[in-house]
mmCIF file of C-alpha atoms and ligand atoms in Angstrom:
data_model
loop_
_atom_site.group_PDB
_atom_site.id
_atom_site.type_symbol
_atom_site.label_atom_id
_atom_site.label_comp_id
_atom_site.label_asym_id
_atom_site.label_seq_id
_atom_site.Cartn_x
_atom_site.Cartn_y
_atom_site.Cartn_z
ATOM 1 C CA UNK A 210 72.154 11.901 173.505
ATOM 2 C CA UNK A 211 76.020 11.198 174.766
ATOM 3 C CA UNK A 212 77.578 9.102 171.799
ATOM 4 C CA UNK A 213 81.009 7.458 172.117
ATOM 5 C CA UNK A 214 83.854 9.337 169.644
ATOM 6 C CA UNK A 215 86.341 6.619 170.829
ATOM 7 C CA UNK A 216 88.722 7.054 167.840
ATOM 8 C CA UNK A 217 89.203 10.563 168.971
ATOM 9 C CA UNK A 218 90.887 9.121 172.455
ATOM 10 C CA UNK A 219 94.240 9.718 171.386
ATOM 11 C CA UNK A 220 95.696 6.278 173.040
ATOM 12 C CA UNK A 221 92.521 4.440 171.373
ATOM 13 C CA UNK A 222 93.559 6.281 168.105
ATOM 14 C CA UNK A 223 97.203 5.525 168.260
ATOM 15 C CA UNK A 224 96.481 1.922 168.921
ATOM 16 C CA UNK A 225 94.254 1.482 165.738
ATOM 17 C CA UNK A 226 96.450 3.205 163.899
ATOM 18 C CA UNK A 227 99.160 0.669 164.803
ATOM 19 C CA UNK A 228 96.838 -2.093 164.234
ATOM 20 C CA UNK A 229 96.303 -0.765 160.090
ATOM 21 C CA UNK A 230 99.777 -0.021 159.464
ATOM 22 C CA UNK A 231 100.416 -3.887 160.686
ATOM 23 C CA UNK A 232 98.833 -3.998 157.406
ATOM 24 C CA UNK A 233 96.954 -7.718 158.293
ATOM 25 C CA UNK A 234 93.321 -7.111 159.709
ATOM 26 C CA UNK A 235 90.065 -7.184 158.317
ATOM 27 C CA UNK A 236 90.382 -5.024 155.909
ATOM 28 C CA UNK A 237 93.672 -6.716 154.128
ATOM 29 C CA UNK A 238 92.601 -10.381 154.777
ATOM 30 C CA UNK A 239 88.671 -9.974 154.618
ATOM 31 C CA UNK A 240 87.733 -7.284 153.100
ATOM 32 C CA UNK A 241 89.941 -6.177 150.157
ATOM 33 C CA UNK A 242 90.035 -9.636 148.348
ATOM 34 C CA UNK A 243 86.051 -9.617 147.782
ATOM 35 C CA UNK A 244 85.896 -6.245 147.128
ATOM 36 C CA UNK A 245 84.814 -6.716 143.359
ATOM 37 C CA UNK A 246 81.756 -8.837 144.272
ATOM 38 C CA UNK A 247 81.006 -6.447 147.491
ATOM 39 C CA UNK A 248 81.199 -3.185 145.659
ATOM 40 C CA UNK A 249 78.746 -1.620 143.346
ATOM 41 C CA UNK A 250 79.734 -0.631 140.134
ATOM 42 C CA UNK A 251 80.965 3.140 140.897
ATOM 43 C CA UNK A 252 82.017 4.788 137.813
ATOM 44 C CA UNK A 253 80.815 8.619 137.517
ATOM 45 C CA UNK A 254 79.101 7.664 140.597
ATOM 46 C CA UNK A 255 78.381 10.549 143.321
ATOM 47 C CA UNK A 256 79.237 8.485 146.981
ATOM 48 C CA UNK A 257 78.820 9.360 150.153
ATOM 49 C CA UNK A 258 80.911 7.121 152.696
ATOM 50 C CA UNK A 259 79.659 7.244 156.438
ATOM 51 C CA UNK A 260 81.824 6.639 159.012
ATOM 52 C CA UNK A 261 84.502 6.913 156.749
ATOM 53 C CA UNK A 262 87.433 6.823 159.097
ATOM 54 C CA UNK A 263 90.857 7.218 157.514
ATOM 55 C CA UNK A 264 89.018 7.237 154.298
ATOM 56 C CA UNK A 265 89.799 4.120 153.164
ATOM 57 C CA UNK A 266 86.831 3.117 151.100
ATOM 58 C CA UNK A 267 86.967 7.165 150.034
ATOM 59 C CA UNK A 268 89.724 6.581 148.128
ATOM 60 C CA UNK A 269 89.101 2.907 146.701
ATOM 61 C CA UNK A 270 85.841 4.847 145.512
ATOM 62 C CA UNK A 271 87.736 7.335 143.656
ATOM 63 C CA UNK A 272 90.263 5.001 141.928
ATOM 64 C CA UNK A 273 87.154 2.509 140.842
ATOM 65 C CA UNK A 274 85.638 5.908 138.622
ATOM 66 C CA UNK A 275 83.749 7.493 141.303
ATOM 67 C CA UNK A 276 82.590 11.201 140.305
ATOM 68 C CA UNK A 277 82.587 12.136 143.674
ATOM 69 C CA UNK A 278 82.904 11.172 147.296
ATOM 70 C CA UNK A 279 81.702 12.302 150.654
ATOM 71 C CA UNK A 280 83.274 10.884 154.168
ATOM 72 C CA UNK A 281 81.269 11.387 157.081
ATOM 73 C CA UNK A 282 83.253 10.983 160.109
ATOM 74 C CA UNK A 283 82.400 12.188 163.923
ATOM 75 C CA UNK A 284 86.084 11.384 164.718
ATOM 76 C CA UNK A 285 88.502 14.648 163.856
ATOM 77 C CA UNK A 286 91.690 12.759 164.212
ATOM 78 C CA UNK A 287 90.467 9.986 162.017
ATOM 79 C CA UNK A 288 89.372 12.912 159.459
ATOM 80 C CA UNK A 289 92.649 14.668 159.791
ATOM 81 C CA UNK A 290 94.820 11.325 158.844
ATOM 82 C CA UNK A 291 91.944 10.909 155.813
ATOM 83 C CA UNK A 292 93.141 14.347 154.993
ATOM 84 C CA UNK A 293 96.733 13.498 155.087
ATOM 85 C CA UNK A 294 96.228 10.541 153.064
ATOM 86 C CA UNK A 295 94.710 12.135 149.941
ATOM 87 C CA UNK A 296 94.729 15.325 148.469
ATOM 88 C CA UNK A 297 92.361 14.288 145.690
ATOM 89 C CA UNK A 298 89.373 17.786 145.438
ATOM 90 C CA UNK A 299 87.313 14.896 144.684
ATOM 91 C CA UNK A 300 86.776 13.735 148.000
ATOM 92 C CA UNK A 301 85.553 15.778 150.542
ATOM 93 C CA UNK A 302 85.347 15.250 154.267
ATOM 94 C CA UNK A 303 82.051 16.327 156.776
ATOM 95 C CA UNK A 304 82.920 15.662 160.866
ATOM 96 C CA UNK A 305 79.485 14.224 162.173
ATOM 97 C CA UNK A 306 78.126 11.264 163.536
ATOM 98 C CA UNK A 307 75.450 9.907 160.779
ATOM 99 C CA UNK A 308 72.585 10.386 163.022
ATOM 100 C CA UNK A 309 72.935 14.199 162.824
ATOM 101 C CA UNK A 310 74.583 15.422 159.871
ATOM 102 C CA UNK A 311 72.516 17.139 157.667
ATOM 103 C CA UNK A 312 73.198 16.178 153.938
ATOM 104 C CA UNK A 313 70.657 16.693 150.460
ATOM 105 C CA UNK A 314 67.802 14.225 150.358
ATOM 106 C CA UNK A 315 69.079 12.357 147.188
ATOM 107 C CA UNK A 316 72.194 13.435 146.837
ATOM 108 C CA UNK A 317 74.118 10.386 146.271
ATOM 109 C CA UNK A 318 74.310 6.989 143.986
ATOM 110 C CA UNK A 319 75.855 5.273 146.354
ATOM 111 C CA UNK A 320 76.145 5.710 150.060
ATOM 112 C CA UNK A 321 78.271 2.851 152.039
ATOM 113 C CA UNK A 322 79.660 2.457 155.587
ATOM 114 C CA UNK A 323 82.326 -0.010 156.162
ATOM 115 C CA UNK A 324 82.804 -1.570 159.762
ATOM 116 C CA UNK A 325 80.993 1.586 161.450
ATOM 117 C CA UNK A 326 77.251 0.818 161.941
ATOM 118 C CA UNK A 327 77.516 -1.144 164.550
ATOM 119 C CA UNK A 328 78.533 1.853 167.074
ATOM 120 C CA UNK A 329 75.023 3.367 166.059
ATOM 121 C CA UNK A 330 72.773 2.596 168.658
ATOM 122 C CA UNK A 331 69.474 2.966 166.565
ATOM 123 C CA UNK A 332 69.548 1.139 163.180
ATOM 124 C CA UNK A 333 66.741 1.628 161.773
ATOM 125 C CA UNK A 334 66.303 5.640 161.438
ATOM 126 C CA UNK A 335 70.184 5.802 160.597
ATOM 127 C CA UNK A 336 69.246 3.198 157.590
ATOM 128 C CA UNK A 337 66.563 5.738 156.802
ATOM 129 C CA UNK A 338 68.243 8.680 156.877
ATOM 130 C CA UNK A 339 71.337 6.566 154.694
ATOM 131 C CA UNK A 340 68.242 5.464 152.155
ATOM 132 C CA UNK A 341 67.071 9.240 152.063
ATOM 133 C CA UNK A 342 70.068 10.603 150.924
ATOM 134 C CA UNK A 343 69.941 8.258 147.860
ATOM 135 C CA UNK A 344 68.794 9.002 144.274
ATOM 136 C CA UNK A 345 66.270 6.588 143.187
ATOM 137 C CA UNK A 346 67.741 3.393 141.913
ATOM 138 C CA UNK A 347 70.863 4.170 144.875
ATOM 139 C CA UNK A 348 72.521 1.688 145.886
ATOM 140 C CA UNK A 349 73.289 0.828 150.313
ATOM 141 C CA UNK A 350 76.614 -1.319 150.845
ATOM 142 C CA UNK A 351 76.533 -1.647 154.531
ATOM 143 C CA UNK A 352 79.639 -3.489 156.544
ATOM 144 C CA UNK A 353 79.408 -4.210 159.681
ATOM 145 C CA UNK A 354 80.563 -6.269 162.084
ATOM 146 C CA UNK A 355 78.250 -10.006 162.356
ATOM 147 C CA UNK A 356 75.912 -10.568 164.903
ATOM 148 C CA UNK A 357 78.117 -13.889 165.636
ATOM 149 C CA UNK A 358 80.997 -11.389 166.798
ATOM 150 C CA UNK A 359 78.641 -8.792 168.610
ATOM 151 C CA UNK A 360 76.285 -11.264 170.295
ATOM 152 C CA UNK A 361 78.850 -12.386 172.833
ATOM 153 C CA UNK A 362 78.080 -10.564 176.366
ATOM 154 C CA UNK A 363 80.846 -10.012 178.159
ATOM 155 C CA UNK A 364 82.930 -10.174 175.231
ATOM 156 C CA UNK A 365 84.830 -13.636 175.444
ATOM 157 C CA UNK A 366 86.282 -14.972 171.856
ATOM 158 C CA UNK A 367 87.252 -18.025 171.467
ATOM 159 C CA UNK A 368 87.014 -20.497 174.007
ATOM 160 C CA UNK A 369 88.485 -24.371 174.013
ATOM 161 C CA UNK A 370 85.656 -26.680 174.481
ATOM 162 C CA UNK A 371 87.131 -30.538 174.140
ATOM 163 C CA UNK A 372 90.131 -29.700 172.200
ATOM 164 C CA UNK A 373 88.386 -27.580 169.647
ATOM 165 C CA UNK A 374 88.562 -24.097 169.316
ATOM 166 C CA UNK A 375 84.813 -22.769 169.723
ATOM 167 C CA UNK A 376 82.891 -19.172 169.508
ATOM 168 C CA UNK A 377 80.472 -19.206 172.098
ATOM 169 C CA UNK A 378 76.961 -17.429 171.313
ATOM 170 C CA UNK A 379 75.200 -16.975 174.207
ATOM 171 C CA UNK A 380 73.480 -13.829 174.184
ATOM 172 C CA UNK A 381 72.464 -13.947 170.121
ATOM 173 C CA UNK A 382 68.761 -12.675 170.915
ATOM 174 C CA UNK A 383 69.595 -9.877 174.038
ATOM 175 C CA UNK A 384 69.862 -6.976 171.287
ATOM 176 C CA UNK A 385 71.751 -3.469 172.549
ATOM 177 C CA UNK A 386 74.874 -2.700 174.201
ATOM 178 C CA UNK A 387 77.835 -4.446 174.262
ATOM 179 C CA UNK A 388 80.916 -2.860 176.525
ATOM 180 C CA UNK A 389 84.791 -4.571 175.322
ATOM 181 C CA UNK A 390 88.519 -3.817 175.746
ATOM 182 C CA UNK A 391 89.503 -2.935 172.393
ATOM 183 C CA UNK A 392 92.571 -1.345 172.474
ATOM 184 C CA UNK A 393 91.367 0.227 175.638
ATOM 185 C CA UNK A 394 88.377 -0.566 177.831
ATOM 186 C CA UNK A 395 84.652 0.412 177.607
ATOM 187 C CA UNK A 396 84.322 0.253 173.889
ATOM 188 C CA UNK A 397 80.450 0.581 173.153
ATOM 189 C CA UNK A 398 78.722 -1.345 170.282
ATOM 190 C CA UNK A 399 75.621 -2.853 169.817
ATOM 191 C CA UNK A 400 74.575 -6.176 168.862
ATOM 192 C CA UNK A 401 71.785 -6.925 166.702
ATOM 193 C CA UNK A 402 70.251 -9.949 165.288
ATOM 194 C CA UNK A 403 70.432 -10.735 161.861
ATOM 195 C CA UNK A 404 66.650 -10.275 161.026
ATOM 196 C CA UNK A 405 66.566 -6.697 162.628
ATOM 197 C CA UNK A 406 69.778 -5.479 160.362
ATOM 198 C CA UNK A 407 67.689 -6.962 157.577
ATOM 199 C CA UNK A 408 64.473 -5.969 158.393
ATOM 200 C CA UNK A 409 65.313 -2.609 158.990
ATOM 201 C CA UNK A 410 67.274 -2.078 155.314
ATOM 202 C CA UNK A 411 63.620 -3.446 154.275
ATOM 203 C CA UNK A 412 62.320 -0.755 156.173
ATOM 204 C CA UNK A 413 64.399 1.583 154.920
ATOM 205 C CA UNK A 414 62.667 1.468 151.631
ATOM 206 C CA UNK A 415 65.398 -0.742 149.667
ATOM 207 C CA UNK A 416 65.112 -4.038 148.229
ATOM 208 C CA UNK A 417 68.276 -6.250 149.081
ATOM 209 C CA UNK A 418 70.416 -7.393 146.355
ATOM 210 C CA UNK A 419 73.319 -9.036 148.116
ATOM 211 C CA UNK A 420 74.322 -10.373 151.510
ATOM 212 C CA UNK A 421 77.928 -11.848 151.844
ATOM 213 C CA UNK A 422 79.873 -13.266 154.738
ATOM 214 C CA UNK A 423 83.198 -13.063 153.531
ATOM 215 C CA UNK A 424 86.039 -15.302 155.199
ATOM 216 C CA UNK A 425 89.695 -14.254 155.197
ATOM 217 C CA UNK A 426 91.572 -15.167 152.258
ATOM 218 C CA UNK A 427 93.991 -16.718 154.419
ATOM 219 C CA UNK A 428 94.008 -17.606 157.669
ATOM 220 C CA UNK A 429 96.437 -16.283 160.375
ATOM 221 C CA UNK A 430 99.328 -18.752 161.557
ATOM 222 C CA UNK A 431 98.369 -18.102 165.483
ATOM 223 C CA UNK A 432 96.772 -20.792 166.953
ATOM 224 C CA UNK A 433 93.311 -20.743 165.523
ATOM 225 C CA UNK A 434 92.048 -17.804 163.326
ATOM 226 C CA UNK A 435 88.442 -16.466 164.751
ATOM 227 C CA UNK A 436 87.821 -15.096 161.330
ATOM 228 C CA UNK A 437 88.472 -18.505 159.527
ATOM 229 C CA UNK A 438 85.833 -19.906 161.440
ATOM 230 C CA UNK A 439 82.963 -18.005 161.895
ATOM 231 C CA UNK A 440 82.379 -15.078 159.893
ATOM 232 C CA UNK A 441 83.507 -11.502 161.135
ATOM 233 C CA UNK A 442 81.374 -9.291 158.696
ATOM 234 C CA UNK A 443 77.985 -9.037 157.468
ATOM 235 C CA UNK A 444 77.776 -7.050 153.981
ATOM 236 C CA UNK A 445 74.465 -5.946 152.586
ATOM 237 C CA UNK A 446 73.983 -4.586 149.007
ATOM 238 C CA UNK A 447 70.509 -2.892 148.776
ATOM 239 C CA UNK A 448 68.795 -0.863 146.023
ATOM 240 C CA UNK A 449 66.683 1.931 146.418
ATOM 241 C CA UNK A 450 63.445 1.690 144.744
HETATM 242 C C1 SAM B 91 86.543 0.692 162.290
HETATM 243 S S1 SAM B 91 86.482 2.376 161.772
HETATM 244 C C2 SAM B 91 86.169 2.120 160.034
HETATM 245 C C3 SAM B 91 86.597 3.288 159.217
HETATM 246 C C4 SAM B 91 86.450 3.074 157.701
HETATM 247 N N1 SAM B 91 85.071 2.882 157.312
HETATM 248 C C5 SAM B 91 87.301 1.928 157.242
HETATM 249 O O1 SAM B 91 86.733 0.867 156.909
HETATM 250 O O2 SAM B 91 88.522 2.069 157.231
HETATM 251 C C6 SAM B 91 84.897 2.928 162.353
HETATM 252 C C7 SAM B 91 84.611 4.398 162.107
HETATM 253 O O3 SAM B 91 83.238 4.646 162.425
HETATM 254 C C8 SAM B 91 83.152 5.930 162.965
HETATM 255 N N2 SAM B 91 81.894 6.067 163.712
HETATM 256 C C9 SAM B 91 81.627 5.630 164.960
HETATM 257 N N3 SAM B 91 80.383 5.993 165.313
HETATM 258 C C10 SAM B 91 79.860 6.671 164.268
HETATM 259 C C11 SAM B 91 78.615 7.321 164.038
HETATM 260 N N4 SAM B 91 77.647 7.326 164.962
HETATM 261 N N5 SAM B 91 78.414 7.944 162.836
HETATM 262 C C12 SAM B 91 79.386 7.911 161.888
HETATM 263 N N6 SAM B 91 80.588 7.317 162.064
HETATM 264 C C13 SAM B 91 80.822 6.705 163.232
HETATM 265 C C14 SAM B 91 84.406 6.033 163.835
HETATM 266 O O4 SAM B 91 84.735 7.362 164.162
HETATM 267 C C15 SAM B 91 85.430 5.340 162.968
HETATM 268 O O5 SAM B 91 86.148 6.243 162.158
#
């Protein structure tokens, strides 16, 4: 099967990059002010991180007590800057996309992926194969971009309806593959509903703990913030049993 490795198109790359050094996306306004209620407790944990990126959540990991931590990455450029970023022997780096790589059936404590799962085409096996790698008692944090963002089909963001800023759903229950400009064009993710992402972390053999929408801590001064009205990110906290 032919899986997008956007982040490894070097103009795609040097885009996002830009994008985190600017230092005010999802992960500065959304993400890292809930991170105490989001993350499990991770002290002498063992982690693996899938689609770990720059290693971002790698290294949060590692200053919050975790033993260890594993990125799993397909992208080599995004590896290489994770590399760059920390030379902790701690945290170790694997290039793979998560429906391949070949890891130790309960190898982990914790296993997360932050704002990745959505570019996975099949949820349900990758949950399983996430679920597999955990010890009993594991924890899942999945992030991943809401079905409120993903649903739209062609890609259209906010619209002005009356006066109002508005985020048009209008293709919440036509589930697969969504095409957008993104920094470049043909970006591939898939939408799900809500009760398949759920369903299949059921499947998966985990009992959910936790589901949080988190909103920005502040909204942006542009016109109308997207993220300040309709949530960007589902978050899932699961336990294995
Ligand atoms: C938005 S970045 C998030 C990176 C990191 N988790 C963070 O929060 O900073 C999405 C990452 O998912 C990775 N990715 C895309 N498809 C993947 C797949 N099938 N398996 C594993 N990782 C994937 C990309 O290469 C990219 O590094």
């Amino acid at each position: 099967m032919s899986r997008q490795n956007v982040y490894d198109n070097p103009e795609f790359f040097d885009g996002y990059q830009e994008l985190r050094d600017e230092a005010a996306g999802l992960h500065e306004r959304v993400l890292e002010p809930h991170l105490d209620e989001l993350l499990p407790d991770l002290v002498g944990k063992r982690v693996i991180d899938v689609g770990c990126g720059d290693g971002w959540l790698c290294r949060i990991a590692r200053e919050r007590g975790a033993r260890e931590v594993q990125g799993i990455d397909p992208s080599s450029r995004m590896l290489q800057r994770a590399r760059e970023l920390t030379s902790d022997p701690r945290v170790t780096y694997t290039r793979g996309f998560v429906e391949d790589v070949e890891l130790t059936a309960g190898a982990a404590d914790v296993v997360t992926s932050v704002l990745a799962l959505h570019y996975v085409e099949e949820i349900a096996p990758v949950l399983a194969r996430m679920a597999s790698w955990l010890a009993p008692a594991g924890t899942l944090l999945a992030v991943i971009e809401h079905p409120i963002v993903t649903s739209q089909n062609p890609k259209v963001g906010l619209r002005t309806v009356d006066g109002a800023s508005v985020w048009p759903i209008d293709d919440y229950f036509a589930e697969g593959q969504r095409k957008e400009r993104w920094i470049v064009d043909g970006v591939v993710k898939y939408h799900r509903r809500l009760d398949t992402i759920l369903n299949a972390v059921i499947s998966a053999g985990l009992v959910i703990e936790r589901v949080d929408e988190p909103g920005p801590s502040t909204a942006r001064a542009e016109p109308v913030d997207p993220d300040a009205i309709r949530p960007a990110v589902l978050a899932i906290r699961a336990r294995k049993r």
